[in-house]
Coordinates of C-alpha atoms in Angstrom, one line a residue:
X1051 CA 81.4 110.0 77.0
X1052 CA 85.0 108.5 76.7
X1053 CA 86.0 106.5 79.5
X1054 CA 89.6 104.8 79.8
X1055 CA 90.1 101.8 82.2
X1056 CA 93.8 101.3 83.0
X1057 CA 94.8 97.9 84.1
X1058 CA 97.9 98.1 86.5
X1059 CA 99.3 95.0 86.9
X1060 CA 102.4 93.6 84.8
X1061 CA 102.8 90.2 86.9
X1062 CA 102.5 87.1 84.9
X1063 CA 99.5 85.3 87.1
X1064 CA 97.8 88.9 87.8
X1065 CA 94.5 88.7 89.4
X1066 CA 93.8 92.2 88.9
X1067 CA 93.4 92.1 85.3
X1068 CA 90.1 90.2 85.5
X1069 CA 88.8 93.1 87.8
X1070 CA 89.8 95.5 85.1
X1071 CA 88.0 93.4 82.1
X1072 CA 85.1 93.2 84.3
X1073 CA 84.9 97.1 84.9
X1074 CA 85.6 97.8 81.1
X1075 CA 82.7 95.1 80.1
X1076 CA 80.2 96.9 82.5
X1077 CA 81.0 100.3 81.3
X1078 CA 80.9 98.9 77.8
X1079 CA 77.1 98.0 78.5
X1080 CA 76.1 101.6 79.0
X1081 CA 74.7 103.5 76.3
X1082 CA 76.7 106.7 75.0
X1083 CA 79.9 105.3 76.4
X1084 CA 82.8 104.5 74.5
X1085 CA 85.5 102.7 76.6
X1086 CA 89.0 101.6 76.2
X1087 CA 91.4 99.4 78.0
X1088 CA 94.9 100.4 78.4
X1089 CA 96.9 97.4 79.9
X1090 CA 100.0 98.5 81.7
X1091 CA 101.8 95.3 80.9
X1092 CA 101.2 95.3 77.1
X1093 CA 102.2 99.2 77.1
X1094 CA 105.3 98.3 78.6
X1095 CA 107.0 101.8 78.6
X1096 CA 110.6 101.9 79.7
X1097 CA 111.8 103.2 82.9
X1098 CA 111.1 107.1 82.7
X1099 CA 114.0 109.3 81.5
X1100 CA 111.8 112.1 79.9
X1101 CA 108.1 113.0 80.3
X1102 CA 106.4 112.6 77.2
X1103 CA 105.9 116.3 76.0
X1104 CA 109.7 116.7 76.3
X1105 CA 110.9 113.2 74.9
X1106 CA 113.3 113.4 72.0
X1107 CA 111.9 110.3 70.5
X1108 CA 108.6 109.3 71.7
X1109 CA 107.7 105.9 70.9
X1110 CA 104.2 105.0 68.9
X1111 CA 102.9 103.7 72.4
X1112 CA 103.8 106.8 74.0
X1113 CA 101.6 108.7 71.4
X1114 CA 98.6 106.5 71.4
X1115 CA 98.4 106.2 75.1
X1116 CA 98.8 110.4 75.2
X1117 CA 96.1 110.9 72.5
X1118 CA 93.8 108.2 74.2
X1119 CA 94.0 109.9 77.8
X1120 CA 93.6 113.3 76.2
X1121 CA 90.2 112.3 74.5
X1122 CA 89.1 110.6 77.5
X1123 CA 86.4 112.3 80.1
X1124 CA 87.1 109.5 83.0
X1125 CA 89.6 107.1 83.9
X1126 CA 89.3 104.1 86.1
X1127 CA 92.7 102.8 87.5
X1128 CA 92.6 99.0 88.5
X1129 CA 95.6 98.4 90.4
X1130 CA 96.5 95.6 93.0
X1131 CA 98.2 96.5 96.1
X1132 CA 102.3 95.8 96.1
X1133 CA 103.8 96.5 99.5
X1134 CA 101.1 98.9 100.9
X1135 CA 100.8 101.1 97.9
X1136 CA 99.9 100.7 94.0
X1137 CA 102.2 99.0 91.5
X1138 CA 105.8 100.6 90.5
X1139 CA 104.8 100.0 86.8
X1140 CA 101.9 102.3 86.9
X1141 CA 103.5 105.0 88.6
X1142 CA 106.3 104.9 85.8
X1143 CA 103.4 105.1 83.4
X1144 CA 101.6 107.8 85.1
X1145 CA 104.8 109.8 85.4
X1146 CA 105.1 110.2 81.5
X1147 CA 102.2 112.2 81.2
X1148 CA 100.7 115.3 83.2
X1149 CA 98.6 117.5 81.4
X1150 CA 96.6 114.8 79.8
X1151 CA 95.2 114.1 83.5
X1152 CA 94.1 117.7 84.1
X1153 CA 90.5 118.1 85.1
X1154 CA 89.7 114.5 84.2
X1155 CA 87.7 112.3 86.6
X1156 CA 89.3 108.9 88.1
X1157 CA 87.8 106.1 89.8
X1158 CA 89.9 104.1 91.8
X1159 CA 89.7 100.3 92.2
X1160 CA 92.1 98.5 94.3
X1161 CA 92.6 94.4 94.1
X1162 CA 94.3 92.1 96.8
X1163 CA 94.3 88.4 97.6
X1164 CA 94.1 89.4 101.1
X1165 CA 91.1 90.4 103.4
X1166 CA 91.7 94.5 103.1
X1167 CA 91.0 94.5 99.7
X1168 CA 94.0 97.0 98.7
X1169 CA 92.7 99.8 100.7
X1170 CA 96.2 101.3 101.3
X1171 CA 97.0 101.2 97.6
X1172 CA 93.5 102.9 96.8
X1173 CA 94.4 105.6 99.6
X1174 CA 97.6 106.2 98.0
X1175 CA 96.4 106.6 94.3
X1176 CA 93.6 108.9 95.3
X1177 CA 96.6 111.2 96.6
X1178 CA 98.5 111.0 93.4
X1179 CA 95.6 111.6 91.3
X1180 CA 95.1 115.0 93.0
X1181 CA 99.1 115.7 92.4
X1182 CA 98.3 114.8 88.6
X1183 CA 95.5 117.6 88.6
X1184 CA 92.6 115.0 88.3
X1185 CA 89.4 114.8 90.4
X1186 CA 89.1 111.5 92.4
X1187 CA 85.7 110.1 93.0
X1188 CA 85.6 110.3 96.9
X1189 CA 84.7 106.8 96.9
X1190 CA 87.0 103.9 95.8
X1191 CA 86.2 100.2 95.3
X1192 CA 88.2 97.6 97.1
X1193 CA 88.3 94.3 95.9
X1194 CA 89.2 91.7 98.8
X1195 CA 90.4 88.0 98.3
X1196 CA 89.8 88.3 94.7
X1197 CA 90.3 84.4 94.1
X1198 CA 86.8 84.1 95.9
X1199 CA 85.2 86.5 93.8
X1200 CA 86.2 85.5 90.3
X1201 CA 86.3 82.0 88.8
X1202 CA 87.3 81.3 85.4
X1203 CA 87.4 85.2 84.5
X1204 CA 83.8 85.5 85.7
X1205 CA 82.0 87.4 88.9
X1206 CA 80.8 84.6 91.2
X1207 CA 79.9 86.9 94.1
X1208 CA 76.6 88.8 93.5
X1209 CA 77.2 91.1 96.2
X1210 CA 80.5 92.3 94.6
X1211 CA 78.9 92.9 91.5
X1212 CA 76.2 95.1 92.7
X1213 CA 78.9 97.0 94.8
X1214 CA 80.7 97.4 91.1
X1215 CA 77.5 98.6 89.5
X1216 CA 76.9 101.3 92.3
X1217 CA 80.5 102.7 92.5
X1218 CA 80.5 102.9 88.5
X1219 CA 77.0 104.7 88.6
X1220 CA 78.6 107.5 90.7
X1221 CA 81.9 107.4 88.8
X1222 CA 79.9 108.2 85.6
X1223 CA 77.8 110.5 87.3
X1224 CA 80.5 112.6 88.3
X1225 CA 82.4 112.2 85.0
X1226 CA 79.5 113.7 83.3
X1227 CA 78.9 116.2 85.6
X1228 CA 82.4 117.5 85.3
X1229 CA 82.5 117.1 81.5
X1230 CA 79.1 119.3 81.5
X1231 CA 80.9 122.0 83.4
X1232 CA 84.0 121.9 81.1
X1233 CA 81.8 122.2 78.1
X1234 CA 79.9 125.4 79.7
X1235 CA 83.4 127.0 80.3
X1236 CA 84.7 126.4 76.7

């Protein structure tokens, strides 16, 4: 299976990126899975003017991102909560693409320094995924008080690590089930 992990923060001292790296690391250790990290900060797409398929001069980054998304079976989005929702940079990036998300399984991981773990961002992202034509894992993963979960880029909260493994197990199960059904229908 091909899994994409999207790191959705562009802020200089972003805490959610270490969560995205941990998700990528844990997925990469699984057999028969190819994983790719897409860092929205590095992707640095301009403000949306044309969607990718109608763009008069798409950049190489747009072409590469479209190709990676098209080949993926599932996508995990790791986003901080900004003002009660996911990041504007994530919304701008996703708006460039549409067909690439059709019938893909999405897992949502939200991150915050507060006690609620970004639950509002996770819920808003699940609604957006449905609009994009994707299948969202009903369960999302929240990361409250991220500053106490990680130290120097490593998980120090064992219970959080177990929750992440359980979340990824469910995400990969659903992704494989949908992939198998798409292959039967082809």
